[in-house]
PDB file of C-alpha atoms in Angstrom:
ATOM      1  CA  LEU A   1      94.608  98.720 129.760  1.00 36.00           C
ATOM      2  CA  ASN A   2      95.479 102.389 129.363  1.00 40.00           C
ATOM      3  CA  CYS A   3      92.586 104.371 127.978  1.00 40.00           C
ATOM      4  CA  ARG A   4      92.494 107.617 126.052  1.00 43.00           C
ATOM      5  CA  PRO A   5      91.066 110.438 128.194  1.00 43.00           C
ATOM      6  CA  PHE A   6      88.875 112.965 126.635  1.00 43.00           C
ATOM      7  CA  CYS A   7      90.326 116.240 125.437  1.00 38.00           C
ATOM      8  CA  LEU A   8      93.991 115.710 126.262  1.00 36.00           C
ATOM      9  CA  ASN A   9      95.820 116.313 123.063  1.00 37.00           C
ATOM     10  CA  ASP A  10      99.199 115.207 124.343  1.00 36.00           C
ATOM     11  CA  VAL A  11      97.750 111.855 125.375  1.00 37.00           C
ATOM     12  CA  LEU A  12      95.846 111.522 122.066  1.00 41.00           C
ATOM     13  CA  ALA A  13      99.142 111.515 120.297  1.00 42.00           C
ATOM     14  CA  THR A  14      99.992 108.192 121.970  1.00 43.00           C
ATOM     15  CA  ASN A  15      97.007 106.456 120.225  1.00 46.00           C
ATOM     16  CA  LEU A  16      95.751 104.924 123.432  1.00 41.00           C
ATOM     17  CA  PRO A  17      92.417 103.057 122.972  1.00 43.00           C
ATOM     18  CA  VAL A  18      89.077 104.354 124.171  1.00 43.00           C
ATOM     19  CA  CYS A  19      87.747 101.981 126.788  1.00 44.00           C
ATOM     20  CA  GLU A  20      84.080 102.791 126.732  1.00 44.00           C
ATOM     21  CA  ARG A  21      81.692 105.232 125.157  1.00 50.00           C
ATOM     22  CA  SER A  22      81.498 108.216 127.446  1.00 71.00           C
ATOM     23  CA  VAL A  23      78.683 110.650 127.902  1.00 74.00           C
ATOM     24  CA  VAL A  24      80.808 113.125 125.991  1.00 78.00           C
ATOM     25  CA  ASP A  25      81.116 110.724 123.046  1.00 74.00           C
ATOM     26  CA  VAL A  26      77.390 110.111 122.967  1.00 75.00           C
ATOM     27  CA  SER A  27      76.462 113.761 123.304  1.00 82.00           C
ATOM     28  CA  LEU A  28      78.925 115.237 120.793  1.00 82.00           C
ATOM     29  CA  CYS A  29      78.353 112.459 118.280  1.00 80.00           C
ATOM     30  CA  ALA A  30      74.621 113.147 118.592  1.00 82.00           C
ATOM     31  CA  LEU A  31      75.367 116.816 117.854  1.00 84.00           C
ATOM     32  CA  ALA A  32      77.444 115.852 114.806  1.00 81.00           C
ATOM     33  CA  ALA A  33      74.681 113.560 113.578  1.00 81.00           C
ATOM     34  CA  ALA A  34      71.899 116.159 114.058  1.00 85.00           C
ATOM     35  CA  THR A  35      73.660 119.054 112.524  1.00 85.00           C
ATOM     36  CA  ASN A  36      76.349 119.994 109.969  1.00 82.00           C
ATOM     37  CA  VAL A  37      78.683 121.192 112.766  1.00 79.00           C
ATOM     38  CA  ALA A  38      81.575 119.020 111.611  1.00 72.00           C
ATOM     39  CA  ASN A  39      81.535 120.651 108.239  1.00 73.00           C
ATOM     40  CA  VAL A  40      81.153 124.280 109.405  1.00 67.00           C
ATOM     41  CA  THR A  41      83.521 124.625 112.359  1.00 60.00           C
ATOM     42  CA  ASN A  42      87.156 125.423 111.921  1.00 55.00           C
ATOM     43  CA  SER A  43      88.231 122.240 113.587  1.00 49.00           C
ATOM     44  CA  VAL A  44      89.299 119.177 111.584  1.00 47.00           C
ATOM     45  CA  ALA A  45      89.185 117.150 114.802  1.00 53.00           C
ATOM     46  CA  TRP A  46      85.417 116.349 114.814  1.00 63.00           C
ATOM     47  CA  ALA A  47      84.679 112.817 113.760  1.00 69.00           C
ATOM     48  CA  CYS A  48      82.637 109.924 115.032  1.00 74.00           C
ATOM     49  CA  SER A  49      82.874 106.250 114.252  1.00 72.00           C
ATOM     50  CA  ALA A  50      79.868 104.236 113.059  1.00 70.00           C
ATOM     51  CA  ASP A  51      79.395 102.905 116.555  1.00 66.00           C
ATOM     52  CA  GLY A  52      79.230 106.387 118.100  1.00 66.00           C
ATOM     53  CA  TYR A  53      82.729 106.964 119.472  1.00 66.00           C
ATOM     54  CA  LEU A  54      84.553 110.161 118.937  1.00 72.00           C
ATOM     55  CA  THR A  55      87.551 109.356 116.807  1.00 69.00           C
ATOM     56  CA  ASP A  56      88.986 112.815 117.300  1.00 68.00           C
ATOM     57  CA  TYR A  57      88.115 115.298 119.942  1.00 65.00           C
ATOM     58  CA  PRO A  58      86.861 118.821 118.996  1.00 70.00           C
ATOM     59  CA  CYS A  59      88.060 120.447 122.169  1.00 73.00           C
ATOM     60  CA  ASP A  60      89.222 123.918 121.170  1.00 71.00           C
ATOM     61  CA  SER A  61      87.828 127.314 120.607  1.00 69.00           C
ATOM     62  CA  SER A  62      87.904 127.012 116.860  1.00 71.00           C
ATOM     63  CA  SER A  63      85.437 124.096 116.995  1.00 74.00           C
ATOM     64  CA  GLY A  64      83.189 125.932 119.447  1.00 80.00           C
ATOM     65  CA  ILE A  65      83.727 123.295 122.156  1.00 84.00           C
ATOM     66  CA  TRP A  66      85.654 124.193 125.328  1.00 84.00           C
ATOM     67  CA  CYS A  67      86.640 121.497 127.773  1.00 82.00           C
ATOM     68  CA  ARG A  68      88.318 121.190 131.145  1.00 80.00           C
ATOM     69  CA  ASP A  69      89.502 117.997 132.878  1.00 76.00           C
ATOM     70  CA  GLY A  70      87.691 115.795 130.382  1.00 73.00           C
ATOM     71  CA  ALA A  71      84.311 117.519 130.651  1.00 81.00           C
ATOM     72  CA  VAL A  72      82.631 119.850 128.086  1.00 85.00           C
ATOM     73  CA  GLU A  73      82.152 123.254 129.719  1.00 89.00           C
ATOM     74  CA  ARG A  74      81.032 125.369 126.764  1.00 91.00           C
ATOM     75  CA  VAL A  75      79.284 124.751 123.471  1.00 89.00           C
ATOM     76  CA  VAL A  76      79.300 128.014 121.461  1.00 88.00           C
ATOM     77  CA  LEU A  77      78.339 127.547 117.845  1.00 84.00           C
ATOM     78  CA  GLY A  78      77.495 130.414 115.516  1.00 78.00           C
ATOM     79  CA  GLU A  79      76.647 131.020 111.920  1.00 81.00           C
ATOM     80  CA  GLY A  80      76.301 128.322 109.327  1.00 83.00           C
ATOM     81  CA  ILE A  81      74.960 125.542 111.478  1.00 86.00           C
ATOM     82  CA  THR A  82      71.879 123.691 110.245  1.00 89.00           C
ATOM     83  CA  GLY A  83      69.937 120.801 111.810  1.00 91.00           C
ATOM     84  CA  THR A  84      68.379 120.329 115.218  1.00 93.00           C
ATOM     85  CA  ILE A  85      69.498 120.469 118.822  1.00 92.00           C
ATOM     86  CA  PRO A  86      69.849 116.888 120.032  1.00 91.00           C
ATOM     87  CA  SER A  87      68.424 116.050 123.493  1.00 90.00           C
ATOM     88  CA  ALA A  88      71.649 114.124 124.277  1.00 89.00           C
ATOM     89  CA  LEU A  89      73.306 117.471 125.014  1.00 91.00           C
ATOM     90  CA  GLY A  90      71.349 117.417 128.256  1.00 90.00           C
ATOM     91  CA  SER A  91      73.858 114.831 129.485  1.00 88.00           C
ATOM     92  CA  LEU A  92      76.767 117.278 129.479  1.00 89.00           C
ATOM     93  CA  LEU A  93      76.331 118.088 133.155  1.00 90.00           C
ATOM     94  CA  SER A  94      79.460 120.298 133.413  1.00 90.00           C
ATOM     95  CA  LEU A  95      78.107 122.659 130.663  1.00 92.00           C
ATOM     96  CA  THR A  96      78.127 126.290 131.814  1.00 95.00           C
ATOM     97  CA  SER A  97      77.496 127.986 128.470  1.00 95.00           C
ATOM     98  CA  PHE A  98      75.181 126.914 125.700  1.00 92.00           C
ATOM     99  CA  SER A  99      75.055 129.212 122.674  1.00 92.00           C
ATOM    100  CA  PHE A 100      73.673 128.615 119.163  1.00 89.00           C
ATOM    101  CA  ASN A 101      73.302 132.068 117.711  1.00 91.00           C
ATOM    102  CA  GLY A 102      72.778 133.290 114.150  1.00 90.00           C
ATOM    103  CA  ASN A 103      72.319 129.992 112.373  1.00 88.00           C
ATOM    104  CA  ASP A 104      69.666 127.880 110.661  1.00 89.00           C
ATOM    105  CA  LEU A 105      68.914 125.424 113.489  1.00 90.00           C
ATOM    106  CA  SER A 106      65.308 124.221 113.345  1.00 92.00           C
ATOM    107  CA  GLY A 107      63.138 121.969 115.475  1.00 94.00           C
ATOM    108  CA  THR A 108      62.339 122.513 119.126  1.00 94.00           C
ATOM    109  CA  ILE A 109      64.328 123.148 122.304  1.00 94.00           C
ATOM    110  CA  PRO A 110      64.771 119.706 123.919  1.00 93.00           C
ATOM    111  CA  ALA A 111      63.303 119.457 127.405  1.00 91.00           C
ATOM    112  CA  ALA A 112      66.382 117.345 128.346  1.00 92.00           C
ATOM    113  CA  LEU A 113      68.473 120.534 128.430  1.00 93.00           C
ATOM    114  CA  GLY A 114      66.646 121.239 131.715  1.00 91.00           C
ATOM    115  CA  SER A 115      69.061 118.890 133.463  1.00 92.00           C
ATOM    116  CA  LEU A 116      72.086 121.205 132.881  1.00 93.00           C
ATOM    117  CA  THR A 117      72.162 122.385 136.515  1.00 92.00           C
ATOM    118  CA  ASN A 118      75.540 124.163 136.074  1.00 94.00           C
ATOM    119  CA  LEU A 119      74.354 126.195 133.054  1.00 94.00           C
ATOM    120  CA  LEU A 120      74.979 129.924 133.437  1.00 95.00           C
ATOM    121  CA  ILE A 121      74.292 131.090 129.839  1.00 95.00           C
ATOM    122  CA  PHE A 122      71.634 129.718 127.530  1.00 93.00           C
ATOM    123  CA  SER A 123      71.429 131.542 124.208  1.00 94.00           C
ATOM    124  CA  ILE A 124      69.503 130.571 121.147  1.00 92.00           C
ATOM    125  CA  LYS A 125      68.943 133.738 119.144  1.00 92.00           C
ATOM    126  CA  ASN A 126      68.434 134.469 115.462  1.00 92.00           C
ATOM    127  CA  THR A 127      67.678 130.866 114.575  1.00 92.00           C
ATOM    128  CA  LEU A 128      64.730 128.942 113.143  1.00 92.00           C
ATOM    129  CA  VAL A 129      63.940 127.102 116.404  1.00 93.00           C
ATOM    130  CA  THR A 130      60.176 126.491 116.801  1.00 94.00           C
ATOM    131  CA  GLY A 131      57.714 125.289 119.442  1.00 93.00           C
ATOM    132  CA  THR A 132      57.356 126.438 122.968  1.00 91.00           C
ATOM    133  CA  ILE A 133      59.910 126.985 125.738  1.00 90.00           C
ATOM    134  CA  PRO A 134      59.879 123.785 127.791  1.00 88.00           C
ATOM    135  CA  VAL A 135      58.627 124.578 131.278  1.00 83.00           C
ATOM    136  CA  ASN A 136      61.099 122.238 132.906  1.00 82.00           C
ATOM    137  CA  LEU A 137      63.978 123.851 130.982  1.00 82.00           C
ATOM    138  CA  LEU A 138      64.024 126.941 133.175  1.00 81.00           C
ATOM    139  CA  GLU A 139      62.961 125.170 136.373  1.00 84.00           C
ATOM    140  CA  GLY A 140      65.965 122.822 136.032  1.00 84.00           C
ATOM    141  CA  LEU A 141      68.568 125.503 135.620  1.00 88.00           C
ATOM    142  CA  PRO A 142      69.175 127.010 139.002  1.00 89.00           C
ATOM    143  CA  ALA A 143      72.506 128.628 138.064  1.00 91.00           C
ATOM    144  CA  LEU A 144      71.180 130.339 134.963  1.00 90.00           C
ATOM    145  CA  THR A 145      72.026 134.093 134.826  1.00 90.00           C
ATOM    146  CA  THR A 146      71.730 134.849 131.110  1.00 91.00           C
ATOM    147  CA  LEU A 147      68.829 133.733 128.818  1.00 90.00           C
ATOM    148  CA  TYR A 148      68.496 134.835 125.197  1.00 92.00           C
ATOM    149  CA  LEU A 149      65.657 133.476 123.133  1.00 91.00           C
ATOM    150  CA  VAL A 150      65.057 136.270 120.647  1.00 92.00           C
ATOM    151  CA  ASN A 151      64.402 136.325 116.896  1.00 94.00           C
ATOM    152  CA  ASN A 152      63.244 132.724 116.668  1.00 93.00           C
ATOM    153  CA  LYS A 153      60.011 131.070 115.672  1.00 93.00           C
ATOM    154  CA  LEU A 154      59.068 130.182 119.244  1.00 92.00           C
ATOM    155  CA  ALA A 155      55.380 130.415 120.126  1.00 92.00           C
ATOM    156  CA  GLY A 156      53.179 129.970 123.167  1.00 89.00           C
ATOM    157  CA  PRO A 157      53.370 131.314 126.685  1.00 87.00           C
ATOM    158  CA  ILE A 158      56.560 132.275 128.448  1.00 84.00           C
ATOM    159  CA  PRO A 159      56.915 129.928 131.480  1.00 80.00           C
ATOM    160  CA  ALA A 160      56.297 131.601 134.794  1.00 78.00           C
ATOM    161  CA  SER A 161      59.700 130.219 135.982  1.00 73.00           C
ATOM    162  CA  VAL A 162      61.402 132.928 133.971  1.00 73.00           C
ATOM    163  CA  GLY A 163      60.458 135.358 136.735  1.00 66.00           C
ATOM    164  CA  SER A 164      62.388 133.346 139.285  1.00 66.00           C
ATOM    165  CA  LEU A 165      65.704 133.518 137.472  1.00 63.00           C
ATOM    166  CA  SER A 166      68.390 135.408 139.434  1.00 62.00           C
ATOM    167  CA  ALA A 167      70.583 137.903 137.617  1.00 54.00           C
TER     168      ALA A 167
END
């Protein structure tokens, strides 16, 4: 059985079947379910089936999703996004840049994002995000070089692990 690999537009044109739900399907479908991202981005290729498979792959700069070799490397979503940040995004282990700036996201920062060990940039600024900064978020991001958490509704102490980030 030939399967449709993720983010290869030339292969998508062959209409090969998807063999199993991948981490990418689960994570990006969770993002689509938790937010209005499918309605706001410039990409028409952002759809999930009822059983949680991506039916089209939003892998291009106009959708805010950048991919390489079947893995999501950057999620950069700006103005107009509403909803919450799903914890399933913590499964995108190749992610190097996570940016939700200038939108109406609400809810808390999921602690599961602390498993993104390749993350270099984490930016959630000018949003409606609430709660505290999860302690394990920063402890689990050894590659992190850029952190923006300004103009939100975050409260509580800043984790001591912020001081151990390298620039």
